Coordinates of C-alpha atoms in Angstrom, one line a residue:
M1412 CA -3.1 -19.9 16.0
I1413 CA -0.4 -17.3 15.5
L1414 CA -2.2 -15.5 12.6
T1415 CA -5.5 -15.5 14.5
I1416 CA -3.8 -14.0 17.5
L1417 CA -2.1 -11.5 15.4
T1418 CA -5.4 -10.3 13.9
A1419 CA -7.2 -10.4 17.2
T1420 CA -4.7 -8.6 19.4
P1421 CA -5.0 -5.0 17.9
I1422 CA -8.8 -5.5 17.6
A1423 CA -9.0 -6.5 21.3
G1424 CA -6.8 -3.4 22.1
A1425 CA -9.3 -1.2 20.1
L1426 CA -12.2 -2.6 22.2
I1427 CA -10.3 -1.9 25.4
L1428 CA -9.7 1.7 24.4
A1429 CA -13.3 2.1 23.4
L1430 CA -14.5 0.9 26.8
M1431 CA -12.1 3.1 28.7
P1432 CA -13.5 6.4 30.1
R1433 CA -13.2 9.4 27.7
Q1434 CA -10.3 11.6 28.7
K1435 CA -8.8 14.8 27.4
S1436 CA -6.0 14.5 24.8
G1437 CA -3.3 15.0 27.4
H1438 CA -4.4 11.9 29.4
L1439 CA -1.7 9.2 29.1
P1440 CA -3.4 5.8 29.8
A1441 CA -5.2 5.5 26.5
K1442 CA -2.0 6.4 24.6
V1443 CA 0.1 3.9 26.7
V1444 CA -2.4 1.1 26.0
A1445 CA -2.5 1.8 22.3
L1446 CA 1.3 1.9 22.0
A1447 CA 1.7 -1.3 24.2
V1448 CA -0.8 -3.2 22.1
A1449 CA 0.9 -2.1 18.8
L1450 CA 4.3 -3.3 20.2
I1451 CA 2.9 -6.6 21.4
T1452 CA 1.4 -7.1 17.9
L1453 CA 4.9 -6.3 16.4
A1454 CA 6.4 -8.9 18.7
L1455 CA 3.8 -11.5 17.6
S1456 CA 4.6 -10.8 14.0
L1457 CA 8.2 -11.5 14.6
V1458 CA 7.2 -14.8 16.2
A1459 CA 5.2 -15.6 13.0
L1460 CA 8.2 -14.6 10.9
A1461 CA 10.5 -16.9 12.9
K1462 CA 8.1 -19.8 12.2
F1463 CA 7.9 -19.0 8.5
D1464 CA 10.0 -21.2 6.1
T1465 CA 11.4 -19.0 3.4
S1466 CA 12.4 -22.0 1.2
T1467 CA 8.9 -22.7 0.0
G1468 CA 6.2 -20.6 -1.8
D1469 CA 3.4 -22.6 -0.2
Y1470 CA 0.9 -21.1 2.3
Q1471 CA 2.1 -21.7 5.9
L1472 CA 0.8 -21.1 9.4
T1473 CA -2.6 -22.2 8.1
R1474 CA -5.8 -22.7 10.0
T1475 CA -9.2 -23.6 8.5
H1476 CA -12.6 -23.9 10.2
E1477 CA -16.0 -24.2 8.6
W1478 CA -17.8 -20.8 9.1
I1479 CA -21.0 -20.6 7.0
A1480 CA -21.7 -24.1 5.6
A1481 CA -24.7 -23.0 3.6
F1482 CA -22.5 -21.3 1.0
G1483 CA -19.1 -22.7 1.6
A1484 CA -17.5 -19.9 3.6
H1485 CA -14.6 -20.8 6.0
Y1486 CA -12.5 -19.1 8.5
A1487 CA -9.3 -19.8 6.7
V1488 CA -5.9 -18.1 7.2
G1489 CA -2.4 -18.7 6.0
V1490 CA 0.5 -16.7 4.5
N1491 CA 3.0 -17.1 1.8
G1492 CA 6.0 -14.8 1.3
I1493 CA 3.9 -12.0 0.0
G1494 CA 1.4 -12.0 2.9
I1495 CA 4.1 -12.3 5.6
T1496 CA 5.9 -9.3 4.1
L1497 CA 2.9 -7.1 4.2
I1498 CA 1.9 -8.2 7.7
L1499 CA 5.4 -7.3 8.9
L1500 CA 5.0 -3.9 7.2
T1501 CA 1.7 -3.3 9.0
T1502 CA 3.1 -4.3 12.4
I1503 CA 6.2 -2.2 12.0
L1504 CA 4.3 1.0 10.9
T1505 CA 1.5 0.9 13.5
P1506 CA 3.7 1.6 16.6
I1507 CA 5.6 4.2 14.6
V1508 CA 2.3 5.9 13.7
I1509 CA 1.0 5.7 17.3
L1510 CA 4.2 7.1 18.8
A1511 CA 4.4 9.9 16.2
S1512 CA 0.7 10.7 16.8
L1513 CA 0.7 10.9 20.6
E1514 CA 0.6 14.8 20.6
D1515 CA -1.7 15.2 17.6
R1516 CA -4.2 18.1 18.0
L1517 CA -7.6 16.6 17.6
P1518 CA -10.8 18.5 16.8
D1519 CA -12.4 16.7 19.8
P1520 CA -10.1 17.0 22.8
K1521 CA -11.8 14.0 24.4
G1522 CA -11.5 11.9 21.3
T1523 CA -8.1 10.3 22.2
N1524 CA -9.5 6.9 23.0
A1525 CA -11.5 6.7 19.7
Y1526 CA -8.5 8.0 17.7
F1527 CA -6.1 5.3 18.8
A1528 CA -8.8 2.6 18.9
W1529 CA -9.6 3.2 15.2
M1530 CA -5.9 3.0 14.4
L1531 CA -5.6 -0.4 16.1
A1532 CA -8.7 -1.6 14.3
V1533 CA -7.1 -0.7 11.0
E1534 CA -4.1 -2.7 11.9
G1535 CA -6.1 -5.8 12.9
L1536 CA -8.3 -5.8 9.9
A1537 CA -5.4 -5.3 7.5
I1538 CA -3.5 -8.2 9.0
G1539 CA -6.6 -10.3 8.6
A1540 CA -7.0 -9.3 5.0
F1541 CA -3.4 -10.2 4.2
A1542 CA -3.8 -13.6 5.9
A1543 CA -7.3 -14.6 4.6
T1544 CA -7.3 -17.6 2.3
D1545 CA -11.1 -17.7 1.9
A1546 CA -12.6 -15.3 -0.7
F1547 CA -15.7 -14.5 1.4
L1548 CA -13.6 -13.8 4.6
F1549 CA -11.2 -11.7 2.5
Y1550 CA -14.1 -9.6 1.2
I1551 CA -15.5 -9.0 4.7
L1552 CA -12.2 -7.8 6.0
F1553 CA -11.4 -5.8 2.8
E1554 CA -14.7 -3.9 3.2
A1555 CA -14.3 -3.6 7.0
T1556 CA -11.1 -1.6 6.7
L1557 CA -13.2 1.3 5.3
I1558 CA -15.0 1.8 8.7
P1559 CA -12.1 2.9 10.9
L1560 CA -10.6 4.9 8.1
Y1561 CA -13.8 6.7 7.4
F1562 CA -14.1 7.8 11.1
L1563 CA -10.3 8.6 11.3
I1564 CA -10.7 11.0 8.3
G1565 CA -14.2 12.3 9.0
T1566 CA -13.8 12.8 12.7
F1567 CA -10.2 13.8 13.2
G1568 CA -9.2 15.3 9.8
G1569 CA -9.0 18.9 8.6
T1570 CA -11.6 21.5 7.8
N1571 CA -12.9 19.6 4.7
R1572 CA -12.8 16.2 6.4
S1573 CA -16.5 15.4 5.9
Y1574 CA -16.2 15.8 2.1
A1575 CA -13.0 13.8 1.9
A1576 CA -14.3 11.0 4.1
V1577 CA -17.5 10.6 2.1
K1578 CA -15.7 10.7 -1.2
F1579 CA -13.2 8.0 0.1
L1580 CA -16.1 5.9 1.3
I1581 CA -18.2 6.2 -1.9
Y1582 CA -15.3 5.3 -4.2
N1583 CA -14.3 2.3 -2.2
L1584 CA -17.9 1.1 -1.6
V1585 CA -18.5 1.1 -5.4
G1586 CA -15.4 -1.0 -5.8
G1587 CA -16.6 -3.3 -3.0
L1588 CA -20.0 -3.8 -4.7
L1589 CA -18.3 -4.8 -7.9
M1590 CA -16.2 -7.3 -6.0
L1591 CA -19.3 -8.6 -4.3
A1592 CA -20.8 -9.4 -7.6
S1593 CA -17.8 -11.5 -8.5
I1594 CA -17.9 -13.1 -5.1
V1595 CA -21.5 -14.2 -5.8
G1596 CA -20.3 -15.4 -9.2
L1597 CA -17.6 -17.6 -7.6
Y1598 CA -20.3 -19.2 -5.5
V1599 CA -22.5 -20.0 -8.5
V1600 CA -19.6 -21.5 -10.4
S1601 CA -18.2 -23.5 -7.5
S1602 CA -21.7 -24.9 -6.6
R1603 CA -22.2 -26.1 -10.1
Q1604 CA -18.9 -27.9 -10.2
G1605 CA -19.3 -29.6 -6.8
D1606 CA -19.7 -28.5 -3.2
A1607 CA -19.7 -24.7 -2.9
S1608 CA -16.4 -23.3 -1.5
Y1609 CA -14.7 -20.0 -1.2
L1610 CA -11.3 -21.5 -0.2
L1611 CA -8.5 -20.1 -2.4
A1612 CA -7.2 -23.6 -3.0
D1613 CA -10.6 -24.9 -4.2
L1614 CA -11.3 -21.8 -6.3
Q1615 CA -8.0 -22.2 -8.2
N1616 CA -9.2 -25.6 -9.4
L1617 CA -12.5 -24.3 -10.9
D1618 CA -13.0 -24.6 -14.6
F1619 CA -14.2 -21.1 -15.9
S1620 CA -15.4 -20.3 -19.3
Q1621 CA -13.5 -17.5 -21.0
T1622 CA -16.3 -15.0 -20.6
T1623 CA -17.1 -15.9 -17.0
E1624 CA -13.4 -15.7 -16.0
R1625 CA -13.0 -12.3 -17.5
L1626 CA -16.2 -10.9 -16.0
L1627 CA -15.2 -12.2 -12.5
F1628 CA -11.7 -10.8 -12.9
L1629 CA -13.0 -7.4 -13.8
G1630 CA -15.1 -7.3 -10.6
F1631 CA -12.1 -8.0 -8.4
M1632 CA -9.8 -5.8 -10.5
A1633 CA -12.1 -2.8 -10.3
A1634 CA -12.2 -3.0 -6.5
F1635 CA -8.4 -3.3 -6.3
A1636 CA -7.7 -0.6 -8.8
I1637 CA -9.8 1.9 -6.7
K1638 CA -8.0 0.8 -3.5
A1639 CA -4.5 0.9 -4.9
P1640 CA -5.3 3.5 -6.6
L1641 CA -4.8 3.3 -10.4
W1642 CA -5.5 6.2 -12.7
P1643 CA -8.3 7.2 -13.5
L1644 CA -9.8 5.8 -10.2
H1645 CA -7.4 7.7 -8.0
T1646 CA -9.1 11.0 -7.3
W1647 CA -10.3 10.1 -3.8
L1648 CA -6.7 9.8 -2.5
P1649 CA -5.4 13.4 -2.7
D1650 CA -8.6 14.6 -1.0
A1651 CA -8.4 12.0 1.7
A1652 CA -4.6 12.4 2.4
G1653 CA -5.0 16.2 2.2
Q1654 CA -7.5 16.2 5.1
A1655 CA -6.3 13.2 7.2
T1656 CA -3.9 13.4 10.1
P1657 CA -0.4 12.2 9.2
G1658 CA -0.9 8.9 11.1
T1659 CA -4.1 8.2 9.3
S1660 CA -2.5 8.9 6.0
V1661 CA 0.3 6.5 6.8
L1662 CA -2.2 3.7 7.6
M1663 CA -4.3 4.5 4.6
V1664 CA -1.6 4.8 1.9
S1665 CA 1.2 2.6 3.3
V1666 CA -1.0 -0.3 4.7
V1667 CA -4.6 -0.4 3.6
D1668 CA -4.0 0.6 0.0
K1669 CA -1.5 -2.3 -0.3
I1670 CA -4.4 -4.6 0.1
G1671 CA -5.3 -3.5 -3.4
T1672 CA -2.0 -4.5 -5.0
F1673 CA -1.8 -7.6 -2.7
G1674 CA -5.2 -8.6 -4.0
M1675 CA -4.1 -8.2 -7.6
I1676 CA -1.4 -10.8 -7.2
V1677 CA -3.3 -13.3 -4.9
W1678 CA -6.9 -13.0 -6.1
C1679 CA -6.8 -11.5 -9.6
V1680 CA -3.7 -13.3 -11.0
G1681 CA -4.1 -16.3 -8.6
L1682 CA -7.7 -17.1 -9.5
F1683 CA -8.0 -15.7 -13.1
P1684 CA -4.6 -16.1 -14.8
E1685 CA -6.0 -16.2 -18.4
A1686 CA -8.1 -13.1 -17.8
A1687 CA -5.2 -11.3 -16.1
D1688 CA -3.0 -12.0 -19.1
W1689 CA -5.8 -10.8 -21.4
A1690 CA -6.2 -7.6 -19.5
S1691 CA -2.5 -7.0 -18.9
P1692 CA -1.8 -4.7 -21.9
V1693 CA -4.5 -2.3 -20.8
I1694 CA -3.6 -2.4 -17.1
M1695 CA 0.1 -1.9 -17.9
T1696 CA -0.7 1.1 -20.0
L1697 CA -2.9 2.6 -17.2
A1698 CA -0.1 1.9 -14.8
V1699 CA 2.4 3.9 -16.9
V1700 CA -0.2 6.7 -17.2
S1701 CA -0.4 6.7 -13.4
I1702 CA 3.4 6.9 -13.1
I1703 CA 3.7 10.0 -15.3
Y1704 CA 0.4 11.6 -14.4
G1705 CA 1.0 11.3 -10.6
A1706 CA 4.5 12.6 -10.9
L1707 CA 3.5 15.6 -13.1
L1708 CA 0.7 16.6 -10.7
A1709 CA 3.0 16.2 -7.7
I1710 CA 5.3 18.7 -9.3
G1711 CA 2.5 21.3 -9.5
Q1712 CA 1.2 21.0 -6.0
D1713 CA 1.6 23.7 -3.3
D1714 CA 0.0 21.5 -0.6
I1715 CA 2.6 19.1 0.8
R1716 CA 0.1 16.5 1.8
R1717 CA -1.5 16.4 -1.7
L1718 CA 2.0 16.3 -3.2
I1719 CA 2.8 13.1 -1.2
A1720 CA -0.6 11.6 -2.3
F1721 CA 0.2 12.2 -6.0
T1722 CA 3.7 10.7 -5.5
S1723 CA 1.9 7.6 -4.2
V1724 CA -0.3 7.4 -7.3
S1725 CA 3.0 7.4 -9.3
H1726 CA 4.6 4.8 -7.1
F1727 CA 1.5 2.5 -7.2
G1728 CA 1.8 2.7 -11.0
F1729 CA 5.2 1.1 -10.7
I1730 CA 3.9 -1.6 -8.4
I1731 CA 0.9 -2.5 -10.7
L1732 CA 3.2 -2.3 -13.8
G1733 CA 5.5 -4.9 -12.3
I1734 CA 2.6 -7.2 -11.4
F1735 CA 1.1 -7.3 -14.8
A1736 CA 4.4 -7.5 -16.7
F1737 CA 4.3 -11.1 -15.6
T1738 CA 7.9 -11.8 -15.0
T1739 CA 9.4 -13.1 -11.8
T1740 CA 11.8 -10.2 -11.6
S1741 CA 9.1 -7.5 -12.0
M1742 CA 6.6 -9.2 -9.7
A1743 CA 9.2 -9.8 -6.9
G1744 CA 10.1 -6.1 -7.4
S1745 CA 6.5 -5.1 -7.0
T1746 CA 6.1 -7.0 -3.8
L1747 CA 9.3 -5.5 -2.4
Y1748 CA 8.1 -2.1 -3.6
M1749 CA 5.0 -2.4 -1.5
F1750 CA 7.1 -2.8 1.6
N1751 CA 9.7 -0.1 0.7
H1752 CA 7.1 2.4 -0.4
G1753 CA 5.3 1.9 2.9
L1754 CA 8.4 2.9 4.8
S1755 CA 9.4 5.9 2.7
T1756 CA 5.9 7.3 2.5
A1757 CA 5.4 6.8 6.2
A1758 CA 8.5 8.8 6.9
L1759 CA 7.4 11.5 4.5
F1760 CA 3.9 11.9 5.9
I1761 CA 5.2 11.9 9.5
V1762 CA 8.0 14.4 9.1
T1763 CA 5.9 16.8 6.9
G1764 CA 3.0 16.4 9.3
I1765 CA 5.3 17.7 12.1
M1766 CA 6.3 20.6 9.9
I1767 CA 2.7 21.5 9.1
S1768 CA 1.6 21.3 12.7
R1769 CA 4.3 23.7 13.8
R1770 CA 3.9 26.1 10.9
G1771 CA 0.1 26.0 10.9
S1772 CA 0.1 25.6 7.1
A1773 CA 0.5 22.9 4.6
K1774 CA 1.5 25.2 1.7
I1775 CA 5.0 24.8 0.4
S1776 CA 5.0 28.6 -0.4
D1777 CA 4.6 29.3 3.3
F1778 CA 7.9 27.6 4.2
G1779 CA 11.5 28.6 3.5
G1780 CA 14.9 28.3 5.2
V1781 CA 13.7 25.8 7.8
Q1782 CA 17.0 24.0 7.8
K1783 CA 18.6 26.9 9.5
I1784 CA 16.5 26.4 12.7
A1785 CA 15.6 22.7 12.4
P1786 CA 18.6 20.8 11.0
I1787 CA 17.5 17.4 12.2
L1788 CA 14.0 17.8 10.7
S1789 CA 15.6 19.0 7.5
G1790 CA 17.9 16.0 7.4
V1791 CA 15.1 13.5 8.0
L1792 CA 13.0 15.1 5.3
L1793 CA 15.9 14.9 2.9
I1794 CA 16.5 11.2 3.6
A1795 CA 12.7 10.4 3.3
G1796 CA 12.5 12.5 0.1
L1797 CA 15.6 10.8 -1.5
S1798 CA 14.1 7.5 -0.6
S1799 CA 10.8 8.4 -2.4
L1800 CA 12.7 9.3 -5.5
S1801 CA 14.5 5.9 -5.3
L1802 CA 18.1 7.1 -4.8
P1803 CA 20.6 4.2 -5.1
G1804 CA 21.5 3.0 -1.7
L1805 CA 18.0 3.5 -0.3
A1806 CA 15.4 0.7 -0.2
P1807 CA 13.0 1.8 -3.0
F1808 CA 15.7 1.9 -5.6
I1809 CA 16.1 -1.9 -5.5
S1810 CA 12.4 -2.5 -6.0
E1811 CA 12.0 0.1 -8.7
F1812 CA 15.0 -1.3 -10.5
L1813 CA 13.6 -4.8 -10.4
V1814 CA 10.2 -3.7 -11.7
L1815 CA 11.8 -1.8 -14.6
A1816 CA 14.3 -4.6 -15.4
G1817 CA 11.5 -7.2 -15.5
T1818 CA 9.2 -4.9 -17.5
F1819 CA 11.9 -4.2 -20.1
T1820 CA 11.9 -7.9 -21.1
R1821 CA 8.1 -7.8 -21.6
S1822 CA 7.5 -4.4 -23.1
I1823 CA 10.4 -2.0 -24.0
P1824 CA 8.1 1.0 -24.9
L1825 CA 6.2 0.9 -21.7
A1826 CA 9.3 0.4 -19.6
A1827 CA 11.0 3.3 -21.3
V1828 CA 8.1 5.7 -20.7
A1829 CA 7.9 4.5 -17.1
T1830 CA 11.6 5.3 -16.6
L1831 CA 10.7 8.9 -17.1
G1832 CA 8.9 8.7 -13.8
I1833 CA 12.3 8.5 -12.1
V1834 CA 13.4 11.9 -13.6
L1835 CA 10.1 13.5 -12.6
A1836 CA 10.4 12.1 -9.1
A1837 CA 13.7 13.9 -8.7
L1838 CA 11.9 17.1 -9.7
Y1839 CA 9.0 16.9 -7.3
I1840 CA 11.0 15.9 -4.3
L1841 CA 14.0 18.3 -4.8
I1842 CA 11.8 21.2 -5.7
M1843 CA 9.7 20.7 -2.5
Y1844 CA 12.8 20.3 -0.4
Q1845 CA 14.5 23.4 -1.9
R1846 CA 11.5 25.6 -1.4
T1847 CA 10.8 24.5 2.2
M1848 CA 14.3 24.0 3.6
T1849 CA 16.8 26.2 1.8
G1850 CA 17.3 29.9 1.4
P1851 CA 16.7 32.6 3.9
L1852 CA 14.3 31.9 6.8
K1853 CA 10.8 33.1 5.6
E1854 CA 8.7 35.1 8.0
G1855 CA 6.3 32.9 10.0
N1856 CA 8.6 29.9 10.2
E1857 CA 10.2 30.9 13.5
G1858 CA 8.0 28.4 15.4
V1859 CA 9.1 25.4 13.3
T1860 CA 11.3 23.9 16.0
D1861 CA 13.5 20.9 15.5
L1862 CA 12.4 17.3 16.1
E1863 CA 11.8 16.2 19.7
P1864 CA 13.2 12.9 21.1
R1865 CA 9.8 11.2 20.8
E1866 CA 9.5 12.2 17.1
I1867 CA 13.1 11.1 16.5
A1868 CA 12.3 7.7 18.2
A1869 CA 9.2 7.3 15.9
L1870 CA 11.1 8.0 12.7
T1871 CA 14.3 6.2 13.4
P1872 CA 13.1 2.6 12.8
A1873 CA 11.8 3.5 9.3
L1874 CA 14.9 5.4 8.4
I1875 CA 17.1 2.5 9.6
L1876 CA 15.1 0.0 7.5
I1877 CA 15.2 2.3 4.4
V1878 CA 19.0 2.4 4.6
A1879 CA 19.5 -1.2 5.5
L1880 CA 17.3 -2.6 2.8
G1881 CA 18.9 -0.3 0.3
F1882 CA 22.2 -2.2 0.8
F1883 CA 20.9 -5.6 1.8
P1884 CA 17.4 -6.5 0.4
Q1885 CA 18.1 -10.2 0.1
P1886 CA 16.4 -11.3 3.4
M1887 CA 13.1 -9.8 2.1
L1888 CA 13.6 -11.3 -1.4
N1889 CA 14.4 -14.7 0.2
A1890 CA 10.8 -14.7 1.6
I1891 CA 9.2 -13.2 -1.5
N1892 CA 10.8 -15.1 -4.4
P1893 CA 9.4 -18.6 -3.7
A1894 CA 5.9 -17.2 -3.5
I1895 CA 6.3 -15.3 -6.8
D1896 CA 7.7 -18.5 -8.4
T1897 CA 4.5 -20.3 -7.3
V1898 CA 2.3 -17.6 -8.7
M1899 CA 4.1 -17.6 -12.0
S1900 CA 3.9 -21.4 -12.2
H1901 CA 0.2 -21.2 -11.6
V1902 CA -0.2 -18.6 -14.3
G1903 CA 1.8 -20.7 -16.7
K1904 CA 3.9 -17.8 -18.1
G1905 CA 7.6 -18.1 -18.2
D1906 CA 10.0 -15.2 -18.2
P1907 CA 10.8 -13.9 -21.7
E1908 CA 14.4 -14.0 -22.9
P1909 CA 16.0 -10.5 -22.5
K1910 CA 16.6 -8.9 -25.8
T1911 CA 20.1 -7.7 -26.7
P1912 CA 20.6 -4.5 -28.7
T1913 CA 21.5 -6.7 -31.7
Q1914 CA 18.2 -8.7 -31.3
I1915 CA 16.2 -5.5 -31.1
S1916 CA 17.9 -4.2 -34.2
D1917 CA 17.3 -7.4 -36.1
S1918 CA 13.7 -7.5 -35.0
D1919 CA 13.2 -3.9 -36.3
T1920 CA 14.9 -4.8 -39.6
A1921 CA 12.7 -7.8 -40.1
H1922 CA 9.6 -5.8 -39.3
T1923 CA 10.6 -3.1 -41.9
E1924 CA 11.3 -5.8 -44.5
G1925 CA 7.9 -7.4 -43.8
E1926 CA 6.2 -4.0 -44.4
G1927 CA 8.1 -3.7 -47.7
H1928 CA 6.9 -7.0 -48.9

C-alpha cells in the first residue's frame, strides 16, 4: 500500500487546504499544513526506499486491482530503480519549494490556500505517474499534472501569466492527444491478441507489426518530447518559466518535465524497443541540437528566469541523448542526471527568485555587485551555478560524464559535438554570475539583502545533496543500475566495445581504401 499512500497523502493535503477558509497571505495555518503534508510525504518515501531491494531490476512494492474491466484498465502501481529515484526527487523538492515559497507575493493576497494546494496536487500526481504500471492509469496521471500547473502559472505568475499558461497547456495537450491515439492503438492490438489489457507486463509481450510499433512509438514519443522538452518542441518552457513563481518553476522543470524522460525509458523503450532503435539516430541528433541550441540561447538572455529555462533545454538534451544511445552507462547516467538536474535547477530557480523578488527585476543588466551586500546569497548562487555547469565534485558532473562516456561508444561525432555543451555551460553560468554578483554595487541593488534563516534552511538540503552525490553517487547508482540492465536486456542491445585510438584510425583507413576501390 505504500505507493498508494504516497500518492494519496499530498492529494489529501491539497483537498484539506482547498476546504480551509480563505485567508490573507500572512496567515500561517495553510502554510503549516502544506509544509507538514510535504514532510510526511517525504518520510513515507523514505519508508518506501527502505523497503526497496536495490539488488534487482524488477518492479517492487506492486499492487494491482481491476479498474475498468471493459477495456482492460487496472489500478496498478510498482517501482523499479528508475521510478523510486524520481519519486524520491519529488518528495525531497516539494518541502524545499514550499518552505522557500512561504513569503511569495501573490497577485491574490487571499490565494495562499490554493497556491499551496496546487503544489501538493502536483506532487501527488507526479508520484502517481512515476509509480503507474498500467498505460491507461499513466496517461490519466500524465495529463492530470497539467491542471495544477496551469493554475499555478495562470493565477500566480507574472504580468504575462495568461499567455504563458495557455501556451503551456496547448503544447502539452497536443502531445497528450497524440499519446491518447497510441493508447487506443494499444487497446486494439491487445484485444486482438487476447484479453485487452493496459498492464505494462502484458503490453511488453504483445506482437506488433513493424509499422504498428513505429506509429504507436511516435505517439508516445511526441508527448514525451514536448514534456521533456526536446528541440524544436521546447518553446513553451521559456515563456512558462519566465512567468511562473520560482516554486512553480521548480515543480515544473525539476519534477513534472522528468515524467517525459522517465516515459521515454519505461514506455517508449520498454514497449517499443525496435521502434526506439529505429528512431534513435534522429532523436540523438535532435538531442545534440537541444544541447547546443539551449546553451547558445542561454548565453544571450538578459532575463534570469529564461536563462535557466534554456539551460534546462540543454540539460534535457543530455538526458535524452543518453537514453537513446542505448548503452548501460549512458542510460544510467541519464537517470542519475534526472535526479541531479532536479537538485541543481531547484537551487538556481529558488536563489535567483529571491534575488528577483528583492530587486524587483529579472534582468541581469539591472544587477551588479550584489556579493558586496549579500555574500551568502552570492555563495549559494555560485554553488548552484557551478553545479549547473557540471563542475567536477558536484553531482551533475558524474551523470554528464556517464552520458558522454556511454554515447562515445555508440556515436563519436554526436558525443564530440555534445561535449561542446560543457564549454558553453561555463559561459552562460559564469557570465551571469559575473554580471550580477561582481563589480561595483549598481544603483537600485541596495535592497537586495542577504538570505534569511528560512531561505537558508530551504536551500541547504539541495546543496548538501549536490555536494554529497558529487563525491559519492554510488548509492543512487546501486538502485538505478539493475533497472537499466533489465531495460537493456528487454531491448536486446548490448553495449558496443569502446574503440581505442588505434581502432578508430584503422577504421578510417579501411573506409578510405574502400572508397579508393
